[in-house]
mmCIF file of the C-alpha atoms, coordinates in Angstrom:
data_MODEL
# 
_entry.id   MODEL 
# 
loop_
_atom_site.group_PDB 
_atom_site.id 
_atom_site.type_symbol 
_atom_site.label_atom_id 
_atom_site.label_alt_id 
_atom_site.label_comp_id 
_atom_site.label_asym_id 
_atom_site.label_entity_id 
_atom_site.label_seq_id 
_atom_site.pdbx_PDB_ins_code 
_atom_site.Cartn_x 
_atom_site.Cartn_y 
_atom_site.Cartn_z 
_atom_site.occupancy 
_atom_site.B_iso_or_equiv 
_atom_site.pdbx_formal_charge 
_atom_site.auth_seq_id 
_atom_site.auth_comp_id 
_atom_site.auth_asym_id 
_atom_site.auth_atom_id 
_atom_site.pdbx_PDB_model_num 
ATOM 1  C CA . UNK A 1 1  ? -8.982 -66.517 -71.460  1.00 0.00 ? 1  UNK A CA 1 
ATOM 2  C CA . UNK A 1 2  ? -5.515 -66.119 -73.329  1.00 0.00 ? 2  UNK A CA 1 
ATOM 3  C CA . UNK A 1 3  ? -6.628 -69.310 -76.026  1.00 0.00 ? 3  UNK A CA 1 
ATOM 4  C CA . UNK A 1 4  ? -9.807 -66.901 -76.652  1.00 0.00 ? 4  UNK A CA 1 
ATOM 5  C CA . UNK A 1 5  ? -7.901 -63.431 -76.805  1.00 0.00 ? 5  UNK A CA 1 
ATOM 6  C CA . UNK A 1 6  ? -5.257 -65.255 -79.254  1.00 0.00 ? 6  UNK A CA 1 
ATOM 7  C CA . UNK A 1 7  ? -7.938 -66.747 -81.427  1.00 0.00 ? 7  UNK A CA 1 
ATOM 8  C CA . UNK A 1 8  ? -9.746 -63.279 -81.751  1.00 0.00 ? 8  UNK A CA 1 
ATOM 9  C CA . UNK A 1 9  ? -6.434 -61.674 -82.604  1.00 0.00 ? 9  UNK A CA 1 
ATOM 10 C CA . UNK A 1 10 ? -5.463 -64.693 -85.183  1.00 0.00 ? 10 UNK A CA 1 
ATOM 11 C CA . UNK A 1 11 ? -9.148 -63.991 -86.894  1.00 0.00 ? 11 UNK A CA 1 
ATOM 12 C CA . UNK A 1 12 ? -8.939 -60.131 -86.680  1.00 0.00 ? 12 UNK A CA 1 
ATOM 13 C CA . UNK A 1 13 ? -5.540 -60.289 -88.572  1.00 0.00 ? 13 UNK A CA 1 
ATOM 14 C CA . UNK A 1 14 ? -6.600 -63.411 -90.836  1.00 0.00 ? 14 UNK A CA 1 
ATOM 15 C CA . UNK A 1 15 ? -9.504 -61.124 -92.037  1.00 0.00 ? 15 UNK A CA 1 
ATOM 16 C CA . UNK A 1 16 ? -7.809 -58.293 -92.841  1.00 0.00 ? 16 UNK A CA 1 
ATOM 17 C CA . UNK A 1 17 ? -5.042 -60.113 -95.031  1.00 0.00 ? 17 UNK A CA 1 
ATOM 18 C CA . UNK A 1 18 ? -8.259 -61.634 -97.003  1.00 0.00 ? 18 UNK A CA 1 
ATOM 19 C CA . UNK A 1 19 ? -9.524 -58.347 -97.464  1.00 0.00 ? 19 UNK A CA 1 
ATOM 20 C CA . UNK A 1 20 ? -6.099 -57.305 -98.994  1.00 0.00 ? 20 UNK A CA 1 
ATOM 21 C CA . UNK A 1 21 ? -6.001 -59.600 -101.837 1.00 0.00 ? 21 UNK A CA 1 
ATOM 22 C CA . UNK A 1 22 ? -9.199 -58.344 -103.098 1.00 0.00 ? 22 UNK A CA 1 
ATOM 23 C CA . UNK A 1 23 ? -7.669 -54.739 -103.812 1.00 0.00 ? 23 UNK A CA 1 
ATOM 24 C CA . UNK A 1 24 ? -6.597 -53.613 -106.907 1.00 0.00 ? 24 UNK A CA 1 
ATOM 25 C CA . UNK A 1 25 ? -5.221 -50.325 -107.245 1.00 0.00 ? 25 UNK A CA 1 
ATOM 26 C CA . UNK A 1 26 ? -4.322 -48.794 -110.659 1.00 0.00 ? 26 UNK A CA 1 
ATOM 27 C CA . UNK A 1 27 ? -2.407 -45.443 -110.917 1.00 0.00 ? 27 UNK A CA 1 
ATOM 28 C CA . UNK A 1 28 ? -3.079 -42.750 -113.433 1.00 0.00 ? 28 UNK A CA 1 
ATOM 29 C CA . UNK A 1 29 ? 0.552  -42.680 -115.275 1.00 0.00 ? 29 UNK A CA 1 
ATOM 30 C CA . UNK A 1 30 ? 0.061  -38.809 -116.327 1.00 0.00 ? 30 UNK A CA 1 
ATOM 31 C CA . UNK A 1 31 ? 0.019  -37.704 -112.956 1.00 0.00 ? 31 UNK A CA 1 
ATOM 32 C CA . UNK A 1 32 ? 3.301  -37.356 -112.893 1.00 0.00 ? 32 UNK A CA 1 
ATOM 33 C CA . UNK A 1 33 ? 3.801  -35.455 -116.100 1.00 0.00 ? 33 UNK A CA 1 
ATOM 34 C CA . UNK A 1 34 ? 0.649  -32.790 -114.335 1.00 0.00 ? 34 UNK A CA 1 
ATOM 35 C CA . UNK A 1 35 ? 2.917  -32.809 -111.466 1.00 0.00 ? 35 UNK A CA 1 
ATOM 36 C CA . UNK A 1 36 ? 6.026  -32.048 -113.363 1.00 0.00 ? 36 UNK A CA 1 
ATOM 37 C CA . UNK A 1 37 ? 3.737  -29.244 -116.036 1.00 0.00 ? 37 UNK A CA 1 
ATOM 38 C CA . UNK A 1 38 ? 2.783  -27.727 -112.701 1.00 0.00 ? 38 UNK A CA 1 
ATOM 39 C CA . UNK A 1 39 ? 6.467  -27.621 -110.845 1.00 0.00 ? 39 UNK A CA 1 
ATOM 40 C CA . UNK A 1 40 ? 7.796  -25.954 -114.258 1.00 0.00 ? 40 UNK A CA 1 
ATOM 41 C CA . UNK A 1 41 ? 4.473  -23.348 -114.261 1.00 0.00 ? 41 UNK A CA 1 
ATOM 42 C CA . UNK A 1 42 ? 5.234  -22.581 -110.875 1.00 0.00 ? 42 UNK A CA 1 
ATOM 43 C CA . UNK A 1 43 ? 9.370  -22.325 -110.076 1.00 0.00 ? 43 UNK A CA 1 
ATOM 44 C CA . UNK A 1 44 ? 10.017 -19.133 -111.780 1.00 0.00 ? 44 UNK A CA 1 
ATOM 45 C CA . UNK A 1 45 ? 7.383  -17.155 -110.627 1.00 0.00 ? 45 UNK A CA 1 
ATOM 46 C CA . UNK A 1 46 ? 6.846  -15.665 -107.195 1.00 0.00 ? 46 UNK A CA 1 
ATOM 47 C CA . UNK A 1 47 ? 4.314  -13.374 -107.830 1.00 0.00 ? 47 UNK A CA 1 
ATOM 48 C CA . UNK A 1 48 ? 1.620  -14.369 -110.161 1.00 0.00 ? 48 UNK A CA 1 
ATOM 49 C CA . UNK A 1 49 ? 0.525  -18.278 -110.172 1.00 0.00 ? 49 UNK A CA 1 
ATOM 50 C CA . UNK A 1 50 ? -0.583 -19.773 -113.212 1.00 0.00 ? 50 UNK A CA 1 
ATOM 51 C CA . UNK A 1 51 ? -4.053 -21.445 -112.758 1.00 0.00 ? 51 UNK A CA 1 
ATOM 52 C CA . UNK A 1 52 ? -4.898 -25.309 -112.845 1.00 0.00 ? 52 UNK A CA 1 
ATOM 53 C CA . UNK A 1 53 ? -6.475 -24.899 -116.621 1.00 0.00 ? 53 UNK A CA 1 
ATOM 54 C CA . UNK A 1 54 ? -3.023 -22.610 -117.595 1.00 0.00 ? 54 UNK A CA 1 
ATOM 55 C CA . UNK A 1 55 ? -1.093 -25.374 -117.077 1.00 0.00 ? 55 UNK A CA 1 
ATOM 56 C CA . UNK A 1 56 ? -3.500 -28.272 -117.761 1.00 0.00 ? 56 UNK A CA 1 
ATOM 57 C CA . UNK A 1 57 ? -3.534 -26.697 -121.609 1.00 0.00 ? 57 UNK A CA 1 
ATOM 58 C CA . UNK A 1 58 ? 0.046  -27.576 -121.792 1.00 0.00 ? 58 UNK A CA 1 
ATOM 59 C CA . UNK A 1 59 ? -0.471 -30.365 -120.212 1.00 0.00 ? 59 UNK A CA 1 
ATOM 60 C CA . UNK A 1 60 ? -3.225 -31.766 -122.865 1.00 0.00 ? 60 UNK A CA 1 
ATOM 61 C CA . UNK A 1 61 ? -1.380 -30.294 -125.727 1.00 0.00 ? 61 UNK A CA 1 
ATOM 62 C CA . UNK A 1 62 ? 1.611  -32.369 -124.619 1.00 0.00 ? 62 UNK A CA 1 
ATOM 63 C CA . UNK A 1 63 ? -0.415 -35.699 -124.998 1.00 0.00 ? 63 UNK A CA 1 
ATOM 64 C CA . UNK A 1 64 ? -2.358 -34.938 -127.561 1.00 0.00 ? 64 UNK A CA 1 
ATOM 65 C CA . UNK A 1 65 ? 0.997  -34.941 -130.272 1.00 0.00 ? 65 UNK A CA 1 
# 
């Protein structure tokens, strides 16, 4: 009973580790600079909030220099 409970939990945890390698994951690099565009938009004011495309204009205008 325990040799078939540890063999099940080797091969559940096996699997999943073979499963890992497969993954790729690639991360936008601008994120950050929307992230940062959007802290600036939005620190000084408390009343109005600028709108995704307010910001995302500075933010395309940035990159496109």
């Amino acid at each position: 009973m325990i040799k078939a409970f540890l063999t099940t939990l080797f091969l559940t945890f096996f699997v999943q580790l073979f499963a890992q390698r497969n993954v790729q994951v690639k991360i936008d690099e601008r994120i950050e600079a929307i992230t940062i565009f959007y802290t600036l938009a939005t620190r000084d004011t408390l009343d109005k909030k600028p709108t995704p495309s307010s910001y995302y204009k500075d933010f395309n205008a940035h990159f496109e220099k």
